[in-house]
GROMACS .gro file of C-alpha atoms in nm:
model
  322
    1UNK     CA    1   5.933   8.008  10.182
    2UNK     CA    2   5.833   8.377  10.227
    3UNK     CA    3   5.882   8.711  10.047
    4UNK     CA    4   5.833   9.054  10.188
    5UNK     CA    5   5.856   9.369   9.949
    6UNK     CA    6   5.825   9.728   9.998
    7UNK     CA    7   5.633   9.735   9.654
    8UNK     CA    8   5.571   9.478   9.414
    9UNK     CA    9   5.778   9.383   9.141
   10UNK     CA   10   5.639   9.385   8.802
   11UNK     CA   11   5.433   9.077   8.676
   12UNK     CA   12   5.724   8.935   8.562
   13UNK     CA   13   5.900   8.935   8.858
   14UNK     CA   14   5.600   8.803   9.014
   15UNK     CA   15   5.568   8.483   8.844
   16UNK     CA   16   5.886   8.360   8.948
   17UNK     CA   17   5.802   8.322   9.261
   18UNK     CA   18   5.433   8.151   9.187
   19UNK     CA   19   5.385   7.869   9.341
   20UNK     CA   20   5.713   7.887   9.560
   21UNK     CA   21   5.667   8.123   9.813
   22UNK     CA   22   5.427   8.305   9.973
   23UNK     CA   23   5.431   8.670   9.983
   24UNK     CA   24   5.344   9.014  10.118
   25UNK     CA   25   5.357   9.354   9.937
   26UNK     CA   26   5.362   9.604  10.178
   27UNK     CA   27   5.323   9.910   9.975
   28UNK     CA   28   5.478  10.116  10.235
   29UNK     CA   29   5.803  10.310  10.245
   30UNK     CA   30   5.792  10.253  10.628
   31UNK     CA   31   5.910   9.896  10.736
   32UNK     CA   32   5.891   9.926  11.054
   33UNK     CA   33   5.491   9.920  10.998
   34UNK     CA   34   5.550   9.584  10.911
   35UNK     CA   35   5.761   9.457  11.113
   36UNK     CA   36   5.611   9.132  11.233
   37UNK     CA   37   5.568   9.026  10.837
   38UNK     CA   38   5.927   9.079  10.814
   39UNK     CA   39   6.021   8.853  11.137
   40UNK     CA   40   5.952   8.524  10.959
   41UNK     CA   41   6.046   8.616  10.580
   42UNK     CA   42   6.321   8.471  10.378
   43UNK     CA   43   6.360   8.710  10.147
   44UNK     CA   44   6.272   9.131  10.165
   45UNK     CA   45   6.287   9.299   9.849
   46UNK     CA   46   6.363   9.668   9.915
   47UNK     CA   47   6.235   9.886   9.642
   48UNK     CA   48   6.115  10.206   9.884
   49UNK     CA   49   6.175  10.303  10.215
   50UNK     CA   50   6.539  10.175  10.418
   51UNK     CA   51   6.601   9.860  10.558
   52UNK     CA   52   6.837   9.974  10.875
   53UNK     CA   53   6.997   9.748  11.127
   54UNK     CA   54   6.725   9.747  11.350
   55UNK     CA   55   6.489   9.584  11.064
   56UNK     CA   56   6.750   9.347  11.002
   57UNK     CA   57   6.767   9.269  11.372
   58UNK     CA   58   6.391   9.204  11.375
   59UNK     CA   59   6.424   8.948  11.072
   60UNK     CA   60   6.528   8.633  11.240
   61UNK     CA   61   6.464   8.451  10.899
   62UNK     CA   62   6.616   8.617  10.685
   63UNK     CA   63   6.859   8.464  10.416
   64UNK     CA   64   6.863   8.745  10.132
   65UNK     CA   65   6.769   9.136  10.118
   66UNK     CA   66   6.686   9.221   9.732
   67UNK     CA   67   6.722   9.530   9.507
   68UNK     CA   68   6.588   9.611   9.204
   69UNK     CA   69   6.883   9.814   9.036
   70UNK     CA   70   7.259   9.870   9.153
   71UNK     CA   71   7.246  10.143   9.467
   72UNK     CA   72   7.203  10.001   9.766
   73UNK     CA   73   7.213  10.310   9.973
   74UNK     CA   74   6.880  10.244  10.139
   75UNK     CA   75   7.028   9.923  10.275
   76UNK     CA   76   7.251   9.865  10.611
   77UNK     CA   77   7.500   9.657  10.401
   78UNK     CA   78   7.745   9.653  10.669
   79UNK     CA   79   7.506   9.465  10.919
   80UNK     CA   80   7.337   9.229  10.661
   81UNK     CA   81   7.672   9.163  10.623
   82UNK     CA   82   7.765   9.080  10.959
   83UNK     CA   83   7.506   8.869  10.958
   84UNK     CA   84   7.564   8.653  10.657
   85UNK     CA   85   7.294   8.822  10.473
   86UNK     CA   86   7.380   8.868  10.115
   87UNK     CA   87   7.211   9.220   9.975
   88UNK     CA   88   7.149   9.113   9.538
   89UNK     CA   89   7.189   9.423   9.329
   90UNK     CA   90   7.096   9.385   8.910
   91UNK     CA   91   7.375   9.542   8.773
   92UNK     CA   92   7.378   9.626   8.349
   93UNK     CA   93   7.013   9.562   8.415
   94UNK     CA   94   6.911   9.916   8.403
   95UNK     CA   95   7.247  10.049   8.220
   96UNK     CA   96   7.081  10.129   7.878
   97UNK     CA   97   6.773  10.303   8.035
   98UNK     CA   98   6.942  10.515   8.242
   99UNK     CA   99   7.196  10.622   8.010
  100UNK     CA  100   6.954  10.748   7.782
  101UNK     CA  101   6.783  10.879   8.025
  102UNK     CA  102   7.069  11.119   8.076
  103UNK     CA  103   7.087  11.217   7.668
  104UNK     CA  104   6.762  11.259   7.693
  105UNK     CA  105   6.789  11.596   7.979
  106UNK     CA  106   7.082  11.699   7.752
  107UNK     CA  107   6.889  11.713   7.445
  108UNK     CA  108   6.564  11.876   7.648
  109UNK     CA  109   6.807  12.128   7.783
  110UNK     CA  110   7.010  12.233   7.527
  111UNK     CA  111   6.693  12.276   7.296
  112UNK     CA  112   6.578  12.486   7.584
  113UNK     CA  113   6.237  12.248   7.509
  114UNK     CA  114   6.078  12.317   7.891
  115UNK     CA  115   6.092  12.668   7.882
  116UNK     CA  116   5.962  12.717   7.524
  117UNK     CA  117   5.627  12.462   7.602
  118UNK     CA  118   5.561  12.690   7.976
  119UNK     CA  119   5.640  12.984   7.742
  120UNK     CA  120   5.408  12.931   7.423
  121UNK     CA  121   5.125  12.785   7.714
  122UNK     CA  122   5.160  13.169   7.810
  123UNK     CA  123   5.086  13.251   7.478
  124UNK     CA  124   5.484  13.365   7.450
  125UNK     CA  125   5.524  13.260   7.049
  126UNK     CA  126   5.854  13.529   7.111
  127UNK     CA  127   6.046  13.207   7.331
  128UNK     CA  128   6.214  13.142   6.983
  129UNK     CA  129   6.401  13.404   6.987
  130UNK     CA  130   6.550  13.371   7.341
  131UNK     CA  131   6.916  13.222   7.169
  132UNK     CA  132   6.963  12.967   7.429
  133UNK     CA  133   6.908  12.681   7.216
  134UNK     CA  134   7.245  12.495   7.114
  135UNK     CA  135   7.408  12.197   6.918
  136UNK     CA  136   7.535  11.904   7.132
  137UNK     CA  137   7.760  11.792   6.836
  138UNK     CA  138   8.100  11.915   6.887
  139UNK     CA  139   8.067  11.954   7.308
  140UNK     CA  140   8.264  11.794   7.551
  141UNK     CA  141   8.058  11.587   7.778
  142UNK     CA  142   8.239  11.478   8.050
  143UNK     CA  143   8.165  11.232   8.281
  144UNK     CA  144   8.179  11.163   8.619
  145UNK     CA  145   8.177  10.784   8.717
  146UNK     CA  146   8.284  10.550   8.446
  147UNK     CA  147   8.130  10.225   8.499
  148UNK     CA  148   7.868  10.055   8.288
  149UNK     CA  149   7.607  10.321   8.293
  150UNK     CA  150   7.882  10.589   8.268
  151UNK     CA  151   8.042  10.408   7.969
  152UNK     CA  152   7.741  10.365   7.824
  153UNK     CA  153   7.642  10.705   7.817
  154UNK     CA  154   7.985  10.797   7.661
  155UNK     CA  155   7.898  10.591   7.339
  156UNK     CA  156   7.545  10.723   7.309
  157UNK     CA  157   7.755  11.077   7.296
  158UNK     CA  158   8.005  10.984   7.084
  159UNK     CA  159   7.702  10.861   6.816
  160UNK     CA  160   7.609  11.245   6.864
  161UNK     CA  161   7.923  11.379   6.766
  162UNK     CA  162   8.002  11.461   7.127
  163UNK     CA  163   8.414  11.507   7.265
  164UNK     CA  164   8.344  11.298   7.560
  165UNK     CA  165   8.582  11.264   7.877
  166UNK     CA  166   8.589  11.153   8.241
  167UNK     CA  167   8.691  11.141   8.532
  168UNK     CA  168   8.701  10.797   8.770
  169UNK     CA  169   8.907  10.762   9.104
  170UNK     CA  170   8.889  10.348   9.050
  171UNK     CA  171   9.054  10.339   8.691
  172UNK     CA  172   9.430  10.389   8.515
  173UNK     CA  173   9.446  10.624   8.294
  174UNK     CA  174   9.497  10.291   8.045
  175UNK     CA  175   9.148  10.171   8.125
  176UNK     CA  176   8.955  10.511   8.066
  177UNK     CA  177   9.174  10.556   7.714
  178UNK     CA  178   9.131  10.249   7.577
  179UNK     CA  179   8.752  10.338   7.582
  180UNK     CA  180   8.823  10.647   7.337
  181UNK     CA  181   8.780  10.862   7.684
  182UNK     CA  182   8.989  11.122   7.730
  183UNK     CA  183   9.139  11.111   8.079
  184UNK     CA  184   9.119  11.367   8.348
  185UNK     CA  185   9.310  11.251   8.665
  186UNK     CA  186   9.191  11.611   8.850
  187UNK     CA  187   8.777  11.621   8.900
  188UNK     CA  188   8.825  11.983   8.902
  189UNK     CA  189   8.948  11.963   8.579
  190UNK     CA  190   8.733  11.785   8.415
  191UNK     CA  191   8.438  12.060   8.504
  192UNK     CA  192   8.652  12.380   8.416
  193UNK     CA  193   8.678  12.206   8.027
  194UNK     CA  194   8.351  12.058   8.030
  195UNK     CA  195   8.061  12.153   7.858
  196UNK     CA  196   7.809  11.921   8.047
  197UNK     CA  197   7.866  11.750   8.305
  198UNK     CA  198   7.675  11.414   8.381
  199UNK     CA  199   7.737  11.207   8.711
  200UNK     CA  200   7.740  10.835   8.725
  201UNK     CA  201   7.816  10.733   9.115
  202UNK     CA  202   7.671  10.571   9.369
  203UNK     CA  203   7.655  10.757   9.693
  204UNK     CA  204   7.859  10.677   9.926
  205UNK     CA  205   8.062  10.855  10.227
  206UNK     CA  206   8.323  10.999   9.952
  207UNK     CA  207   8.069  11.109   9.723
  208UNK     CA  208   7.825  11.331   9.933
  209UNK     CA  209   7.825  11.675   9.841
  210UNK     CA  210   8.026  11.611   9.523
  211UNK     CA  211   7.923  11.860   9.317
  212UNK     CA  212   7.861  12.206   9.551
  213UNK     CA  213   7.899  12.542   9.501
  214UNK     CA  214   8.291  12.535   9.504
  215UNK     CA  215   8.248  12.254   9.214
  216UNK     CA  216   7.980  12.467   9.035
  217UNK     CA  217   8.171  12.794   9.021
  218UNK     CA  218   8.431  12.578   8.836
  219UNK     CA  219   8.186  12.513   8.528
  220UNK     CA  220   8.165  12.750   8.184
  221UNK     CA  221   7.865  12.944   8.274
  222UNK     CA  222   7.695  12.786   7.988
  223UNK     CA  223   7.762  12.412   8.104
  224UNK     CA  224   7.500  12.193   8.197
  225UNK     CA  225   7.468  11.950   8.509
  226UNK     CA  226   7.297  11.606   8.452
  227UNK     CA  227   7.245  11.370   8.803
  228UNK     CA  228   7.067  11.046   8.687
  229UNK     CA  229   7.283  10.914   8.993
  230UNK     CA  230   7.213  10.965   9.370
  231UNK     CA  231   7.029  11.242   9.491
  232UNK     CA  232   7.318  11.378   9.806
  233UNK     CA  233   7.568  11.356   9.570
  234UNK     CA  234   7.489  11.703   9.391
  235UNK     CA  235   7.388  11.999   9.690
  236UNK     CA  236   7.029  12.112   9.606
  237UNK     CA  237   7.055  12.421   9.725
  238UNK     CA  238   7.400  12.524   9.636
  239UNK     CA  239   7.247  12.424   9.292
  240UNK     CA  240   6.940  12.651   9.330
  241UNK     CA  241   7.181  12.940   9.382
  242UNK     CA  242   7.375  12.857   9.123
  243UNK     CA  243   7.060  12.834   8.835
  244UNK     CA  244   6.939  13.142   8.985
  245UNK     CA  245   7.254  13.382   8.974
  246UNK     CA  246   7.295  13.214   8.599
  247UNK     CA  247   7.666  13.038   8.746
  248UNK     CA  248   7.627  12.756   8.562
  249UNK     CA  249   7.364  12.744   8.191
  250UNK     CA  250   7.125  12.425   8.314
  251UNK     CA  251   7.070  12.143   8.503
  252UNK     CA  252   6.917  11.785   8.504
  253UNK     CA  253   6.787  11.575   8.803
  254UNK     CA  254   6.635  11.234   8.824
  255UNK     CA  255   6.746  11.244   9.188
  256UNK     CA  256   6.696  11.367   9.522
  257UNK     CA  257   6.821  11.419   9.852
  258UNK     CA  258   6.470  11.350   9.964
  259UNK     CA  259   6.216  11.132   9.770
  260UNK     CA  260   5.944  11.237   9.679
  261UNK     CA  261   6.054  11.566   9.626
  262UNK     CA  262   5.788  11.781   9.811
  263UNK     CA  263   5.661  12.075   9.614
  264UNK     CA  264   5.752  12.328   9.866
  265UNK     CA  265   6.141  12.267   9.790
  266UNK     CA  266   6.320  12.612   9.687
  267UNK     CA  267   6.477  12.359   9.377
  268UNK     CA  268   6.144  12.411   9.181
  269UNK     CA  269   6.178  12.780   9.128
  270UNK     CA  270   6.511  12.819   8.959
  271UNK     CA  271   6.575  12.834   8.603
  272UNK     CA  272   6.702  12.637   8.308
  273UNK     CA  273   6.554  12.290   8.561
  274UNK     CA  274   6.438  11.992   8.431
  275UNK     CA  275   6.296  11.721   8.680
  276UNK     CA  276   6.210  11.359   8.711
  277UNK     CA  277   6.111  11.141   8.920
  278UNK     CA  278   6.386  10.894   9.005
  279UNK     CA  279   6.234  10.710   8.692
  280UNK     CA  280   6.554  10.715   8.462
  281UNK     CA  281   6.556  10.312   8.531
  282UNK     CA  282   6.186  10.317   8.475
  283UNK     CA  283   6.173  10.205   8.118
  284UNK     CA  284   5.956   9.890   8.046
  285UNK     CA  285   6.264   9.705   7.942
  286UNK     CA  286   6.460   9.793   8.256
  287UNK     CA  287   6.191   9.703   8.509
  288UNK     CA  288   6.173   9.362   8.335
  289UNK     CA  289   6.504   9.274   8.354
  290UNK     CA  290   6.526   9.429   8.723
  291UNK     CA  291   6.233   9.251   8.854
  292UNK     CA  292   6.361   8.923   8.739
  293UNK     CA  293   6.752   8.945   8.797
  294UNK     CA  294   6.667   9.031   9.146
  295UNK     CA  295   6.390   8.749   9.199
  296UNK     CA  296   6.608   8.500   9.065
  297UNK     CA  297   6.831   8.621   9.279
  298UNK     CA  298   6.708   8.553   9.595
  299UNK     CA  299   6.568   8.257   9.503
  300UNK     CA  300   6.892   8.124   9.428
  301UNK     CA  301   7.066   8.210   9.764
  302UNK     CA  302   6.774   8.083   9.958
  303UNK     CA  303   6.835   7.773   9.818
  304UNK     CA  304   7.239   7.805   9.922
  305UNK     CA  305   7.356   7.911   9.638
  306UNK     CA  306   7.613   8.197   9.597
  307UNK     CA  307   7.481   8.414   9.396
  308UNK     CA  308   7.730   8.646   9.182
  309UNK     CA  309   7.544   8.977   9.192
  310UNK     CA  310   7.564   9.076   9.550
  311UNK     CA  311   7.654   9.446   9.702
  312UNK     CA  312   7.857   9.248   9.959
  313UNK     CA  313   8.066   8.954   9.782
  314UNK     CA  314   8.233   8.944  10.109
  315UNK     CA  315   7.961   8.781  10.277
  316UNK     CA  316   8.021   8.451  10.152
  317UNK     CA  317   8.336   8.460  10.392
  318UNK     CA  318   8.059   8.429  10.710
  319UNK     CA  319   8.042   8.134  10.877
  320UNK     CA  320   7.665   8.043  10.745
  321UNK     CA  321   7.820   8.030  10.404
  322UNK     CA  322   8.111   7.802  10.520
   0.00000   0.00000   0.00000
């Protein structure tokens, strides 16, 4: 049995496989570097780079493609599928990280803490005064995506004293009320009455370019923007224009259109900006939990099993499953 990853999971991870595979950690966002390591492996664990079809083409081995966390966007789904390759996500793995990750921005923002520590390194003691510091108890969060992360970020609010709301295509208005979540049916909606705004989608065709500067223009001037997400789902530089011309009060991002983000993107000099990098499911808790889920995982449908926790349940339909 073989493993290929982009990037090696943590120790934890590691030790489940001990003794039962061998395996090669690239290091390397480019798989196509590696490409004759990945023609004989059983399992590739995608942390960094993409796995496209033409990687999947090369792999004539391969039983299982791995992620550590729930987006899969770096993956060709649609071919592993075709191929009766099943692609394991580890969803509520991360949920609790990333949620607070997402307080976390709306606290730093709304104390206005980034600006006052660049500020008082300038020797600017005056930054208290600037009034832009504000209470989250009382504010309507609302949310957009309401599935384990986004729920779980609602009760992390409501423990604040938060009004929280939302806003998700795939559920009744019964389903997001009997979470104590008010109900917006409209998207547009739901930013016009919002006082921050925190996304909790995956990207996908429907999803790209979600928030823009026709979405933006909707929000109180004051509101804040939180995208511990996708990065594509939120446009960077319809962003930048809004922080700069003051059309919306803040924003958060753990994610990028491209990652790394480079320092000579236009998105570092606005405003009211706090950045991360994509480390909201970063925690040492998270990784743990990530690592292993998706190790155990593979392991599982190497040896035939059908594992529950796939991007593409579907795939258990193809023939090499029957």
């Amino acid at each position: 049995m073989k493993f290929v990853m982009t990037q090696a999971v943590c120790q934890e991870g590691m030790e489940l496989i001990d003794g039962k595979a061998s395996v090669y950690v690239a290091e390397d966002t480019n798989l196509q570097n590696y490409l004759e390591q990945i023609e004989d492996t059983d399992a590739l664990i995608v942390r960094i780079g993409r796995c496209d079809a033409s990687i999947i083409d090369r792999a004539a081995n391969l039983k299982v493609i791995g992620r550590t966390g729930v987006g899969y966007d770096n993956v060709d789904v649609k071919k592993a599928t075709e191929m009766g390759i099943p692609v394991v996500i580890t969803p509520g793995a991360n949920t609790r990280s990333v949620a607070e990750h997402a307080v976390a921005m709306m606290f730093s923002l709304s104390k206005n803490l980034y600006e006052a520590q660049r500020e008082m390194e300038k020797g600017n003691w005056k930054i208290r005064d600037a009034g832009k510091a504000f209470e989250l108890e009382g504010k309507k969060v609302g949310l957009i995506g309401l599935g384990a992360i986004g729920k779980e970020t609602a009760r992390i609010c409501r423990g604040i004293g938060m009004s929280i709301a939302g806003y998700d295509p795939m559920l009744s208005k019964e389903e997001v009320e009997k979470y104590n979540i008010e109900y917006f049916a409209n998207i547009d909606e739901l930013l016009i009455n919002s006082d921050i705004i925190s996304i909790h989608v995956p990207l996908v065709e429907s999803t790209k370019n979600m928030i823009s500067m026709k979405e933006l223009k909707m929000m109180k001037s004051s509101a804040l923007l939180i995208n511990c997400s996708r990065g594509g789902i939120v446009n960077e530089k319809d962003l930048r224009d809004a922080l700069n011309n003051k059309i919306i009060g803040g924003a958060g991002l753990d994610v990028f259109s491209e990652e790394p983000l480079q320092k000579e993107n236009d998105i570092w000099s606005c405003n009211n900006l706090i950045l991360s990098p994509h480390s909201a499911a970063q925690t040492k808790e998270a990784v743990v939990k990530m690592a292993t889920m998706c190790v155990e995982g593979c392991l599982s449908i190497i040896e035939g099993k059908k594992w529950p926790y796939v991007a593409n349940p579907e795939v258990y339909k193809h023939p090499k499953w029957q």
